[in-house]
């Protein structure tokens, strides 16, 4: 599992160029993946959403834009530099003034038991120091009757696309990321975290083991990414 303080420091170093790097390195697919996540949240019609590992807040902003004033949206992240970027974006969006961002570790959330209707985490679950503990903690804060967890995360493609995908991750992505951020070593860590992450079926089992009752999965972009919806 990743070492929490090291991951926090790494994201602090790349925060200023993180969004730009994500857009370029994914070929813009990150916008599509985020829209897919948000459309599922919209269908649930929650009154309280927390976006975990929120980073610079893109998922939180997208959810707020779609659901509007009727839904309380909060973002939590353990990296102060990333949250500073989220606050900068918030100041430029008058409609986002009632989004609140908090510095907190996903393993120890400052939230009351069973107080949240929907929790989202996009491309952050693989960075938790203890994934099972993180999932159990999310289960703790969710309402037992209306609560849902939505996980958007890299997955494991199969077939002929798999070697092409991992060749890109291993040889192209770190070099390009180095040019964009000046921190190619950070993206070598990210490549390793993607390569070691479970398949969507395996992650579904982990979510169930954390106490959730049902898990639905949806593969995206040749199964390089998967959306898990659990309650």
mmCIF file with all atom_site columns, C-alpha atoms in Angstrom:
data_model
loop_
_atom_site.group_PDB
_atom_site.id
_atom_site.type_symbol
_atom_site.label_atom_id
_atom_site.label_alt_id
_atom_site.label_comp_id
_atom_site.label_asym_id
_atom_site.label_entity_id
_atom_site.label_seq_id
_atom_site.pdbx_PDB_ins_code
_atom_site.Cartn_x
_atom_site.Cartn_y
_atom_site.Cartn_z
_atom_site.occupancy
_atom_site.B_iso_or_equiv
_atom_site.pdbx_formal_charge
_atom_site.auth_seq_id
_atom_site.auth_comp_id
_atom_site.auth_asym_id
_atom_site.auth_atom_id
_atom_site.pdbx_PDB_model_num
ATOM 1   C CA . UNK A 1 1   ? 0.000   0.000  0.000   1.00 0.00 ? 1   UNK A CA 1
ATOM 2   C CA . UNK A 1 2   ? 1.198   3.600  -0.571  1.00 0.00 ? 2   UNK A CA 1
ATOM 3   C CA . UNK A 1 3   ? 2.905   5.522  2.241   1.00 0.00 ? 3   UNK A CA 1
ATOM 4   C CA . UNK A 1 4   ? 0.521   8.348  3.172   1.00 0.00 ? 4   UNK A CA 1
ATOM 5   C CA . UNK A 1 5   ? 2.998   11.153 4.012   1.00 0.00 ? 5   UNK A CA 1
ATOM 6   C CA . UNK A 1 6   ? 5.009   10.443 0.854   1.00 0.00 ? 6   UNK A CA 1
ATOM 7   C CA . UNK A 1 7   ? 1.890   10.560 -1.319  1.00 0.00 ? 7   UNK A CA 1
ATOM 8   C CA . UNK A 1 8   ? 0.803   13.832 0.316   1.00 0.00 ? 8   UNK A CA 1
ATOM 9   C CA . UNK A 1 9   ? 4.214   15.381 -0.367  1.00 0.00 ? 9   UNK A CA 1
ATOM 10  C CA . UNK A 1 10  ? 4.205   14.138 -3.959  1.00 0.00 ? 10  UNK A CA 1
ATOM 11  C CA . UNK A 1 11  ? 0.825   15.690 -4.735  1.00 0.00 ? 11  UNK A CA 1
ATOM 12  C CA . UNK A 1 12  ? 1.937   18.914 -3.097  1.00 0.00 ? 12  UNK A CA 1
ATOM 13  C CA . UNK A 1 13  ? 4.887   19.098 -5.500  1.00 0.00 ? 13  UNK A CA 1
ATOM 14  C CA . UNK A 1 14  ? 2.785   18.579 -8.642  1.00 0.00 ? 14  UNK A CA 1
ATOM 15  C CA . UNK A 1 15  ? -0.340  20.488 -7.564  1.00 0.00 ? 15  UNK A CA 1
ATOM 16  C CA . UNK A 1 16  ? 0.253   23.594 -9.688  1.00 0.00 ? 16  UNK A CA 1
ATOM 17  C CA . UNK A 1 17  ? 0.312   21.635 -12.968 1.00 0.00 ? 17  UNK A CA 1
ATOM 18  C CA . UNK A 1 18  ? -1.798  18.660 -11.930 1.00 0.00 ? 18  UNK A CA 1
ATOM 19  C CA . UNK A 1 19  ? -5.007  19.548 -13.793 1.00 0.00 ? 19  UNK A CA 1
ATOM 20  C CA . UNK A 1 20  ? -3.216  20.425 -17.037 1.00 0.00 ? 20  UNK A CA 1
ATOM 21  C CA . UNK A 1 21  ? -1.193  17.209 -16.892 1.00 0.00 ? 21  UNK A CA 1
ATOM 22  C CA . UNK A 1 22  ? -4.322  15.114 -16.332 1.00 0.00 ? 22  UNK A CA 1
ATOM 23  C CA . UNK A 1 23  ? -6.112  16.643 -19.304 1.00 0.00 ? 23  UNK A CA 1
ATOM 24  C CA . UNK A 1 24  ? -3.170  16.136 -21.654 1.00 0.00 ? 24  UNK A CA 1
ATOM 25  C CA . UNK A 1 25  ? -2.048  12.707 -20.438 1.00 0.00 ? 25  UNK A CA 1
ATOM 26  C CA . UNK A 1 26  ? -5.582  11.293 -20.694 1.00 0.00 ? 26  UNK A CA 1
ATOM 27  C CA . UNK A 1 27  ? -6.173  12.870 -24.091 1.00 0.00 ? 27  UNK A CA 1
ATOM 28  C CA . UNK A 1 28  ? -9.135  14.721 -22.592 1.00 0.00 ? 28  UNK A CA 1
ATOM 29  C CA . UNK A 1 29  ? -10.849 11.511 -21.550 1.00 0.00 ? 29  UNK A CA 1
ATOM 30  C CA . UNK A 1 30  ? -10.837 12.658 -17.928 1.00 0.00 ? 30  UNK A CA 1
ATOM 31  C CA . UNK A 1 31  ? -13.706 15.021 -18.813 1.00 0.00 ? 31  UNK A CA 1
ATOM 32  C CA . UNK A 1 32  ? -15.746 12.090 -20.165 1.00 0.00 ? 32  UNK A CA 1
ATOM 33  C CA . UNK A 1 33  ? -15.004 9.911  -17.150 1.00 0.00 ? 33  UNK A CA 1
ATOM 34  C CA . UNK A 1 34  ? -16.011 12.688 -14.778 1.00 0.00 ? 34  UNK A CA 1
ATOM 35  C CA . UNK A 1 35  ? -19.276 13.314 -16.660 1.00 0.00 ? 35  UNK A CA 1
ATOM 36  C CA . UNK A 1 36  ? -20.110 9.613  -16.358 1.00 0.00 ? 36  UNK A CA 1
ATOM 37  C CA . UNK A 1 37  ? -19.577 9.720  -12.602 1.00 0.00 ? 37  UNK A CA 1
ATOM 38  C CA . UNK A 1 38  ? -21.610 12.898 -12.195 1.00 0.00 ? 38  UNK A CA 1
ATOM 39  C CA . UNK A 1 39  ? -24.517 11.528 -14.253 1.00 0.00 ? 39  UNK A CA 1
ATOM 40  C CA . UNK A 1 40  ? -24.783 8.598  -11.837 1.00 0.00 ? 40  UNK A CA 1
ATOM 41  C CA . UNK A 1 41  ? -24.724 10.968 -8.855  1.00 0.00 ? 41  UNK A CA 1
ATOM 42  C CA . UNK A 1 42  ? -27.465 13.077 -10.468 1.00 0.00 ? 42  UNK A CA 1
ATOM 43  C CA . UNK A 1 43  ? -29.705 10.035 -10.827 1.00 0.00 ? 43  UNK A CA 1
ATOM 44  C CA . UNK A 1 44  ? -29.430 9.358  -7.089  1.00 0.00 ? 44  UNK A CA 1
ATOM 45  C CA . UNK A 1 45  ? -30.704 12.896 -6.247  1.00 0.00 ? 45  UNK A CA 1
ATOM 46  C CA . UNK A 1 46  ? -28.728 13.123 -2.996  1.00 0.00 ? 46  UNK A CA 1
ATOM 47  C CA . UNK A 1 47  ? -29.103 16.029 -0.585  1.00 0.00 ? 47  UNK A CA 1
ATOM 48  C CA . UNK A 1 48  ? -25.557 15.677 0.804   1.00 0.00 ? 48  UNK A CA 1
ATOM 49  C CA . UNK A 1 49  ? -22.494 14.649 -1.218  1.00 0.00 ? 49  UNK A CA 1
ATOM 50  C CA . UNK A 1 50  ? -18.895 14.382 -0.062  1.00 0.00 ? 50  UNK A CA 1
ATOM 51  C CA . UNK A 1 51  ? -16.147 14.110 -2.651  1.00 0.00 ? 51  UNK A CA 1
ATOM 52  C CA . UNK A 1 52  ? -13.160 12.330 -1.137  1.00 0.00 ? 52  UNK A CA 1
ATOM 53  C CA . UNK A 1 53  ? -9.570  12.779 -2.332  1.00 0.00 ? 53  UNK A CA 1
ATOM 54  C CA . UNK A 1 54  ? -11.107 15.801 -4.031  1.00 0.00 ? 54  UNK A CA 1
ATOM 55  C CA . UNK A 1 55  ? -7.775  17.258 -5.151  1.00 0.00 ? 55  UNK A CA 1
ATOM 56  C CA . UNK A 1 56  ? -8.417  20.553 -6.934  1.00 0.00 ? 56  UNK A CA 1
ATOM 57  C CA . UNK A 1 57  ? -12.160 20.006 -6.676  1.00 0.00 ? 57  UNK A CA 1
ATOM 58  C CA . UNK A 1 58  ? -13.188 19.223 -10.256 1.00 0.00 ? 58  UNK A CA 1
ATOM 59  C CA . UNK A 1 59  ? -15.621 16.449 -9.278  1.00 0.00 ? 59  UNK A CA 1
ATOM 60  C CA . UNK A 1 60  ? -17.126 18.525 -6.464  1.00 0.00 ? 60  UNK A CA 1
ATOM 61  C CA . UNK A 1 61  ? -17.663 21.470 -8.822  1.00 0.00 ? 61  UNK A CA 1
ATOM 62  C CA . UNK A 1 62  ? -19.194 19.251 -11.508 1.00 0.00 ? 62  UNK A CA 1
ATOM 63  C CA . UNK A 1 63  ? -21.625 17.714 -9.012  1.00 0.00 ? 63  UNK A CA 1
ATOM 64  C CA . UNK A 1 64  ? -22.630 21.119 -7.659  1.00 0.00 ? 64  UNK A CA 1
ATOM 65  C CA . UNK A 1 65  ? -23.202 22.527 -11.147 1.00 0.00 ? 65  UNK A CA 1
ATOM 66  C CA . UNK A 1 66  ? -25.569 19.648 -11.979 1.00 0.00 ? 66  UNK A CA 1
ATOM 67  C CA . UNK A 1 67  ? -27.426 19.305 -8.673  1.00 0.00 ? 67  UNK A CA 1
ATOM 68  C CA . UNK A 1 68  ? -27.554 22.959 -7.671  1.00 0.00 ? 68  UNK A CA 1
ATOM 69  C CA . UNK A 1 69  ? -28.442 24.660 -4.406  1.00 0.00 ? 69  UNK A CA 1
ATOM 70  C CA . UNK A 1 70  ? -30.624 21.815 -3.126  1.00 0.00 ? 70  UNK A CA 1
ATOM 71  C CA . UNK A 1 71  ? -27.566 19.598 -2.606  1.00 0.00 ? 71  UNK A CA 1
ATOM 72  C CA . UNK A 1 72  ? -24.861 20.208 -0.029  1.00 0.00 ? 72  UNK A CA 1
ATOM 73  C CA . UNK A 1 73  ? -21.447 19.420 -1.531  1.00 0.00 ? 73  UNK A CA 1
ATOM 74  C CA . UNK A 1 74  ? -18.185 19.091 0.417   1.00 0.00 ? 74  UNK A CA 1
ATOM 75  C CA . UNK A 1 75  ? -14.692 18.121 -0.686  1.00 0.00 ? 75  UNK A CA 1
ATOM 76  C CA . UNK A 1 76  ? -12.078 16.407 1.504   1.00 0.00 ? 76  UNK A CA 1
ATOM 77  C CA . UNK A 1 77  ? -8.384  15.927 0.774   1.00 0.00 ? 77  UNK A CA 1
ATOM 78  C CA . UNK A 1 78  ? -5.218  15.495 2.813   1.00 0.00 ? 78  UNK A CA 1
ATOM 79  C CA . UNK A 1 79  ? -3.045  17.699 0.564   1.00 0.00 ? 79  UNK A CA 1
ATOM 80  C CA . UNK A 1 80  ? -3.190  21.400 1.470   1.00 0.00 ? 80  UNK A CA 1
ATOM 81  C CA . UNK A 1 81  ? -1.668  22.490 -1.837  1.00 0.00 ? 81  UNK A CA 1
ATOM 82  C CA . UNK A 1 82  ? -4.393  20.759 -3.831  1.00 0.00 ? 82  UNK A CA 1
ATOM 83  C CA . UNK A 1 83  ? -7.100  22.269 -1.622  1.00 0.00 ? 83  UNK A CA 1
ATOM 84  C CA . UNK A 1 84  ? -5.606  25.724 -2.176  1.00 0.00 ? 84  UNK A CA 1
ATOM 85  C CA . UNK A 1 85  ? -6.211  25.227 -5.900  1.00 0.00 ? 85  UNK A CA 1
ATOM 86  C CA . UNK A 1 86  ? -9.793  24.152 -5.194  1.00 0.00 ? 86  UNK A CA 1
ATOM 87  C CA . UNK A 1 87  ? -10.347 27.328 -3.179  1.00 0.00 ? 87  UNK A CA 1
ATOM 88  C CA . UNK A 1 88  ? -8.930  29.432 -6.040  1.00 0.00 ? 88  UNK A CA 1
ATOM 89  C CA . UNK A 1 89  ? -11.388 27.814 -8.457  1.00 0.00 ? 89  UNK A CA 1
ATOM 90  C CA . UNK A 1 90  ? -14.232 28.368 -6.000  1.00 0.00 ? 90  UNK A CA 1
ATOM 91  C CA . UNK A 1 91  ? -13.537 32.111 -5.880  1.00 0.00 ? 91  UNK A CA 1
ATOM 92  C CA . UNK A 1 92  ? -13.914 32.261 -9.674  1.00 0.00 ? 92  UNK A CA 1
ATOM 93  C CA . UNK A 1 93  ? -17.313 30.499 -9.612  1.00 0.00 ? 93  UNK A CA 1
ATOM 94  C CA . UNK A 1 94  ? -20.078 32.522 -7.962  1.00 0.00 ? 94  UNK A CA 1
ATOM 95  C CA . UNK A 1 95  ? -22.437 29.518 -8.091  1.00 0.00 ? 95  UNK A CA 1
ATOM 96  C CA . UNK A 1 96  ? -19.943 27.413 -6.098  1.00 0.00 ? 96  UNK A CA 1
ATOM 97  C CA . UNK A 1 97  ? -19.718 29.620 -3.010  1.00 0.00 ? 97  UNK A CA 1
ATOM 98  C CA . UNK A 1 98  ? -21.508 27.115 -0.793  1.00 0.00 ? 98  UNK A CA 1
ATOM 99  C CA . UNK A 1 99  ? -19.118 24.252 -1.635  1.00 0.00 ? 99  UNK A CA 1
ATOM 100 C CA . UNK A 1 100 ? -16.849 23.687 1.357   1.00 0.00 ? 100 UNK A CA 1
ATOM 101 C CA . UNK A 1 101 ? -13.401 22.094 1.263   1.00 0.00 ? 101 UNK A CA 1
ATOM 102 C CA . UNK A 1 102 ? -11.692 20.474 4.234   1.00 0.00 ? 102 UNK A CA 1
ATOM 103 C CA . UNK A 1 103 ? -8.235  19.059 4.862   1.00 0.00 ? 103 UNK A CA 1
ATOM 104 C CA . UNK A 1 104 ? -8.744  15.508 6.079   1.00 0.00 ? 104 UNK A CA 1
ATOM 105 C CA . UNK A 1 105 ? -7.446  11.980 5.601   1.00 0.00 ? 105 UNK A CA 1
ATOM 106 C CA . UNK A 1 106 ? -9.903  9.526  4.036   1.00 0.00 ? 106 UNK A CA 1
ATOM 107 C CA . UNK A 1 107 ? -8.917  7.016  6.699   1.00 0.00 ? 107 UNK A CA 1
ATOM 108 C CA . UNK A 1 108 ? -10.149 9.337  9.480   1.00 0.00 ? 108 UNK A CA 1
ATOM 109 C CA . UNK A 1 109 ? -12.967 11.529 8.236   1.00 0.00 ? 109 UNK A CA 1
ATOM 110 C CA . UNK A 1 110 ? -14.341 14.277 10.518  1.00 0.00 ? 110 UNK A CA 1
ATOM 111 C CA . UNK A 1 111 ? -17.927 13.261 9.763   1.00 0.00 ? 111 UNK A CA 1
ATOM 112 C CA . UNK A 1 112 ? -20.686 11.845 11.943  1.00 0.00 ? 112 UNK A CA 1
ATOM 113 C CA . UNK A 1 113 ? -21.748 8.225  11.506  1.00 0.00 ? 113 UNK A CA 1
ATOM 114 C CA . UNK A 1 114 ? -24.436 7.652  8.838   1.00 0.00 ? 114 UNK A CA 1
ATOM 115 C CA . UNK A 1 115 ? -24.603 11.377 7.988   1.00 0.00 ? 115 UNK A CA 1
ATOM 116 C CA . UNK A 1 116 ? -23.871 11.349 4.234   1.00 0.00 ? 116 UNK A CA 1
ATOM 117 C CA . UNK A 1 117 ? -26.075 10.269 1.338   1.00 0.00 ? 117 UNK A CA 1
ATOM 118 C CA . UNK A 1 118 ? -23.457 9.974  -1.400  1.00 0.00 ? 118 UNK A CA 1
ATOM 119 C CA . UNK A 1 119 ? -19.665 9.683  -1.285  1.00 0.00 ? 119 UNK A CA 1
ATOM 120 C CA . UNK A 1 120 ? -17.537 9.923  -4.425  1.00 0.00 ? 120 UNK A CA 1
ATOM 121 C CA . UNK A 1 121 ? -13.855 9.240  -4.889  1.00 0.00 ? 121 UNK A CA 1
ATOM 122 C CA . UNK A 1 122 ? -12.247 9.674  -8.300  1.00 0.00 ? 122 UNK A CA 1
ATOM 123 C CA . UNK A 1 123 ? -8.738  8.338  -8.926  1.00 0.00 ? 123 UNK A CA 1
ATOM 124 C CA . UNK A 1 124 ? -7.898  8.513  -5.246  1.00 0.00 ? 124 UNK A CA 1
ATOM 125 C CA . UNK A 1 125 ? -8.731  5.102  -3.820  1.00 0.00 ? 125 UNK A CA 1
ATOM 126 C CA . UNK A 1 126 ? -5.480  3.562  -5.040  1.00 0.00 ? 126 UNK A CA 1
ATOM 127 C CA . UNK A 1 127 ? -3.515  6.218  -3.130  1.00 0.00 ? 127 UNK A CA 1
ATOM 128 C CA . UNK A 1 128 ? -4.934  5.345  0.279   1.00 0.00 ? 128 UNK A CA 1
ATOM 129 C CA . UNK A 1 129 ? -2.418  3.943  2.723   1.00 0.00 ? 129 UNK A CA 1
ATOM 130 C CA . UNK A 1 130 ? -4.932  1.244  3.720   1.00 0.00 ? 130 UNK A CA 1
ATOM 131 C CA . UNK A 1 131 ? -7.638  0.699  1.099   1.00 0.00 ? 131 UNK A CA 1
ATOM 132 C CA . UNK A 1 132 ? -9.789  -1.592 3.279   1.00 0.00 ? 132 UNK A CA 1
ATOM 133 C CA . UNK A 1 133 ? -9.715  0.848  6.185   1.00 0.00 ? 133 UNK A CA 1
ATOM 134 C CA . UNK A 1 134 ? -10.649 3.650  3.807   1.00 0.00 ? 134 UNK A CA 1
ATOM 135 C CA . UNK A 1 135 ? -13.633 1.732  2.447   1.00 0.00 ? 135 UNK A CA 1
ATOM 136 C CA . UNK A 1 136 ? -14.787 0.841  5.974   1.00 0.00 ? 136 UNK A CA 1
ATOM 137 C CA . UNK A 1 137 ? -14.507 4.506  6.953   1.00 0.00 ? 137 UNK A CA 1
ATOM 138 C CA . UNK A 1 138 ? -16.615 5.542  3.975   1.00 0.00 ? 138 UNK A CA 1
ATOM 139 C CA . UNK A 1 139 ? -19.203 2.921  4.899   1.00 0.00 ? 139 UNK A CA 1
ATOM 140 C CA . UNK A 1 140 ? -19.313 4.386  8.406   1.00 0.00 ? 140 UNK A CA 1
ATOM 141 C CA . UNK A 1 141 ? -20.326 7.858  7.229   1.00 0.00 ? 141 UNK A CA 1
ATOM 142 C CA . UNK A 1 142 ? -22.987 6.715  4.738   1.00 0.00 ? 142 UNK A CA 1
ATOM 143 C CA . UNK A 1 143 ? -26.694 6.648  5.527   1.00 0.00 ? 143 UNK A CA 1
ATOM 144 C CA . UNK A 1 144 ? -27.672 2.947  5.753   1.00 0.00 ? 144 UNK A CA 1
ATOM 145 C CA . UNK A 1 145 ? -30.874 3.363  3.712   1.00 0.00 ? 145 UNK A CA 1
ATOM 146 C CA . UNK A 1 146 ? -29.962 6.069  1.156   1.00 0.00 ? 146 UNK A CA 1
ATOM 147 C CA . UNK A 1 147 ? -26.167 5.978  1.176   1.00 0.00 ? 147 UNK A CA 1
ATOM 148 C CA . UNK A 1 148 ? -24.152 5.244  -1.984  1.00 0.00 ? 148 UNK A CA 1
ATOM 149 C CA . UNK A 1 149 ? -20.453 5.088  -2.760  1.00 0.00 ? 149 UNK A CA 1
ATOM 150 C CA . UNK A 1 150 ? -19.209 5.861  -6.274  1.00 0.00 ? 150 UNK A CA 1
ATOM 151 C CA . UNK A 1 151 ? -15.610 4.964  -7.089  1.00 0.00 ? 151 UNK A CA 1
ATOM 152 C CA . UNK A 1 152 ? -14.051 6.082  -10.363 1.00 0.00 ? 152 UNK A CA 1
ATOM 153 C CA . UNK A 1 153 ? -10.630 4.485  -10.705 1.00 0.00 ? 153 UNK A CA 1
ATOM 154 C CA . UNK A 1 154 ? -8.118  3.064  -13.120 1.00 0.00 ? 154 UNK A CA 1
ATOM 155 C CA . UNK A 1 155 ? -8.594  -0.626 -13.821 1.00 0.00 ? 155 UNK A CA 1
ATOM 156 C CA . UNK A 1 156 ? -6.931  -3.460 -15.723 1.00 0.00 ? 156 UNK A CA 1
ATOM 157 C CA . UNK A 1 157 ? -7.624  -3.764 -19.462 1.00 0.00 ? 157 UNK A CA 1
ATOM 158 C CA . UNK A 1 158 ? -7.407  -7.143 -21.165 1.00 0.00 ? 158 UNK A CA 1
ATOM 159 C CA . UNK A 1 159 ? -6.807  -8.465 -24.660 1.00 0.00 ? 159 UNK A CA 1
ATOM 160 C CA . UNK A 1 160 ? -4.653  -6.849 -27.319 1.00 0.00 ? 160 UNK A CA 1
ATOM 161 C CA . UNK A 1 161 ? -5.109  -3.364 -25.828 1.00 0.00 ? 161 UNK A CA 1
ATOM 162 C CA . UNK A 1 162 ? -3.397  -4.313 -22.561 1.00 0.00 ? 162 UNK A CA 1
ATOM 163 C CA . UNK A 1 163 ? 0.261   -4.335 -23.778 1.00 0.00 ? 163 UNK A CA 1
ATOM 164 C CA . UNK A 1 164 ? -0.290  -1.105 -25.717 1.00 0.00 ? 164 UNK A CA 1
ATOM 165 C CA . UNK A 1 165 ? -1.808  0.571  -22.671 1.00 0.00 ? 165 UNK A CA 1
ATOM 166 C CA . UNK A 1 166 ? 0.980   -0.471 -20.315 1.00 0.00 ? 166 UNK A CA 1
ATOM 167 C CA . UNK A 1 167 ? 3.645   0.480  -22.844 1.00 0.00 ? 167 UNK A CA 1
ATOM 168 C CA . UNK A 1 168 ? 2.152   3.978  -22.875 1.00 0.00 ? 168 UNK A CA 1
ATOM 169 C CA . UNK A 1 169 ? 2.073   4.065  -19.069 1.00 0.00 ? 169 UNK A CA 1
ATOM 170 C CA . UNK A 1 170 ? 5.632   2.834  -18.692 1.00 0.00 ? 170 UNK A CA 1
ATOM 171 C CA . UNK A 1 171 ? 7.476   4.640  -21.481 1.00 0.00 ? 171 UNK A CA 1
ATOM 172 C CA . UNK A 1 172 ? 5.454   7.631  -22.654 1.00 0.00 ? 172 UNK A CA 1
ATOM 173 C CA . UNK A 1 173 ? 3.463   8.960  -19.723 1.00 0.00 ? 173 UNK A CA 1
ATOM 174 C CA . UNK A 1 174 ? 6.345   9.613  -17.264 1.00 0.00 ? 174 UNK A CA 1
ATOM 175 C CA . UNK A 1 175 ? 8.401   11.405 -19.916 1.00 0.00 ? 175 UNK A CA 1
ATOM 176 C CA . UNK A 1 176 ? 5.496   13.589 -20.998 1.00 0.00 ? 176 UNK A CA 1
ATOM 177 C CA . UNK A 1 177 ? 4.486   14.223 -17.401 1.00 0.00 ? 177 UNK A CA 1
ATOM 178 C CA . UNK A 1 178 ? 8.057   15.251 -16.621 1.00 0.00 ? 178 UNK A CA 1
ATOM 179 C CA . UNK A 1 179 ? 7.890   17.907 -19.326 1.00 0.00 ? 179 UNK A CA 1
ATOM 180 C CA . UNK A 1 180 ? 4.540   19.169 -18.051 1.00 0.00 ? 180 UNK A CA 1
ATOM 181 C CA . UNK A 1 181 ? 5.224   19.161 -14.315 1.00 0.00 ? 181 UNK A CA 1
ATOM 182 C CA . UNK A 1 182 ? 8.978   18.786 -13.881 1.00 0.00 ? 182 UNK A CA 1
ATOM 183 C CA . UNK A 1 183 ? 8.251   15.760 -11.668 1.00 0.00 ? 183 UNK A CA 1
ATOM 184 C CA . UNK A 1 184 ? 8.470   12.599 -13.763 1.00 0.00 ? 184 UNK A CA 1
ATOM 185 C CA . UNK A 1 185 ? 9.224   10.563 -10.616 1.00 0.00 ? 185 UNK A CA 1
ATOM 186 C CA . UNK A 1 186 ? 5.753   11.351 -9.266  1.00 0.00 ? 186 UNK A CA 1
ATOM 187 C CA . UNK A 1 187 ? 4.172   9.873  -12.356 1.00 0.00 ? 187 UNK A CA 1
ATOM 188 C CA . UNK A 1 188 ? 6.377   6.793  -12.171 1.00 0.00 ? 188 UNK A CA 1
ATOM 189 C CA . UNK A 1 189 ? 4.753   6.218  -8.779  1.00 0.00 ? 189 UNK A CA 1
ATOM 190 C CA . UNK A 1 190 ? 1.311   6.751  -10.311 1.00 0.00 ? 190 UNK A CA 1
ATOM 191 C CA . UNK A 1 191 ? 2.090   4.290  -13.116 1.00 0.00 ? 191 UNK A CA 1
ATOM 192 C CA . UNK A 1 192 ? 3.127   1.710  -10.530 1.00 0.00 ? 192 UNK A CA 1
ATOM 193 C CA . UNK A 1 193 ? -0.033  2.292  -8.514  1.00 0.00 ? 193 UNK A CA 1
ATOM 194 C CA . UNK A 1 194 ? -2.159  1.742  -11.637 1.00 0.00 ? 194 UNK A CA 1
ATOM 195 C CA . UNK A 1 195 ? -0.303  -1.418 -12.628 1.00 0.00 ? 195 UNK A CA 1
ATOM 196 C CA . UNK A 1 196 ? -0.761  -2.933 -9.160  1.00 0.00 ? 196 UNK A CA 1
ATOM 197 C CA . UNK A 1 197 ? -4.399  -1.948 -8.733  1.00 0.00 ? 197 UNK A CA 1
ATOM 198 C CA . UNK A 1 198 ? -7.054  -4.707 -8.724  1.00 0.00 ? 198 UNK A CA 1
ATOM 199 C CA . UNK A 1 199 ? -9.294  -5.542 -11.652 1.00 0.00 ? 199 UNK A CA 1
ATOM 200 C CA . UNK A 1 200 ? -12.812 -4.144 -11.430 1.00 0.00 ? 200 UNK A CA 1
ATOM 201 C CA . UNK A 1 201 ? -14.089 -7.560 -10.300 1.00 0.00 ? 201 UNK A CA 1
ATOM 202 C CA . UNK A 1 202 ? -11.466 -7.759 -7.554  1.00 0.00 ? 202 UNK A CA 1
ATOM 203 C CA . UNK A 1 203 ? -12.201 -4.225 -6.403  1.00 0.00 ? 203 UNK A CA 1
ATOM 204 C CA . UNK A 1 204 ? -15.895 -5.072 -6.299  1.00 0.00 ? 204 UNK A CA 1
ATOM 205 C CA . UNK A 1 205 ? -15.099 -7.897 -3.896  1.00 0.00 ? 205 UNK A CA 1
ATOM 206 C CA . UNK A 1 206 ? -13.023 -5.551 -1.721  1.00 0.00 ? 206 UNK A CA 1
ATOM 207 C CA . UNK A 1 207 ? -15.934 -3.128 -1.516  1.00 0.00 ? 207 UNK A CA 1
ATOM 208 C CA . UNK A 1 208 ? -18.266 -5.930 -0.408  1.00 0.00 ? 208 UNK A CA 1
ATOM 209 C CA . UNK A 1 209 ? -15.716 -7.056 2.185   1.00 0.00 ? 209 UNK A CA 1
ATOM 210 C CA . UNK A 1 210 ? -15.837 -3.546 3.656   1.00 0.00 ? 210 UNK A CA 1
ATOM 211 C CA . UNK A 1 211 ? -19.522 -3.998 4.469   1.00 0.00 ? 211 UNK A CA 1
ATOM 212 C CA . UNK A 1 212 ? -21.373 -2.821 1.389   1.00 0.00 ? 212 UNK A CA 1
ATOM 213 C CA . UNK A 1 213 ? -24.309 -4.939 0.224   1.00 0.00 ? 213 UNK A CA 1
ATOM 214 C CA . UNK A 1 214 ? -24.364 -4.426 -3.531  1.00 0.00 ? 214 UNK A CA 1
ATOM 215 C CA . UNK A 1 215 ? -21.797 -3.336 -6.112  1.00 0.00 ? 215 UNK A CA 1
ATOM 216 C CA . UNK A 1 216 ? -22.376 -2.512 -9.785  1.00 0.00 ? 216 UNK A CA 1
ATOM 217 C CA . UNK A 1 217 ? -19.435 -1.927 -12.087 1.00 0.00 ? 217 UNK A CA 1
ATOM 218 C CA . UNK A 1 218 ? -19.168 -0.196 -15.437 1.00 0.00 ? 218 UNK A CA 1
ATOM 219 C CA . UNK A 1 219 ? -15.979 -0.452 -17.535 1.00 0.00 ? 219 UNK A CA 1
ATOM 220 C CA . UNK A 1 220 ? -14.924 2.675  -19.437 1.00 0.00 ? 220 UNK A CA 1
ATOM 221 C CA . UNK A 1 221 ? -12.474 3.220  -22.308 1.00 0.00 ? 221 UNK A CA 1
ATOM 222 C CA . UNK A 1 222 ? -11.530 -0.392 -22.908 1.00 0.00 ? 222 UNK A CA 1
ATOM 223 C CA . UNK A 1 223 ? -11.608 -1.188 -19.174 1.00 0.00 ? 223 UNK A CA 1
ATOM 224 C CA . UNK A 1 224 ? -8.699  1.146  -18.483 1.00 0.00 ? 224 UNK A CA 1
ATOM 225 C CA . UNK A 1 225 ? -11.075 2.866  -16.073 1.00 0.00 ? 225 UNK A CA 1
ATOM 226 C CA . UNK A 1 226 ? -14.071 1.533  -14.151 1.00 0.00 ? 226 UNK A CA 1
ATOM 227 C CA . UNK A 1 227 ? -16.940 3.073  -12.231 1.00 0.00 ? 227 UNK A CA 1
ATOM 228 C CA . UNK A 1 228 ? -18.166 1.192  -9.153  1.00 0.00 ? 228 UNK A CA 1
ATOM 229 C CA . UNK A 1 229 ? -21.490 2.087  -7.540  1.00 0.00 ? 229 UNK A CA 1
ATOM 230 C CA . UNK A 1 230 ? -22.134 0.498  -4.141  1.00 0.00 ? 230 UNK A CA 1
ATOM 231 C CA . UNK A 1 231 ? -24.651 0.697  -1.333  1.00 0.00 ? 231 UNK A CA 1
#
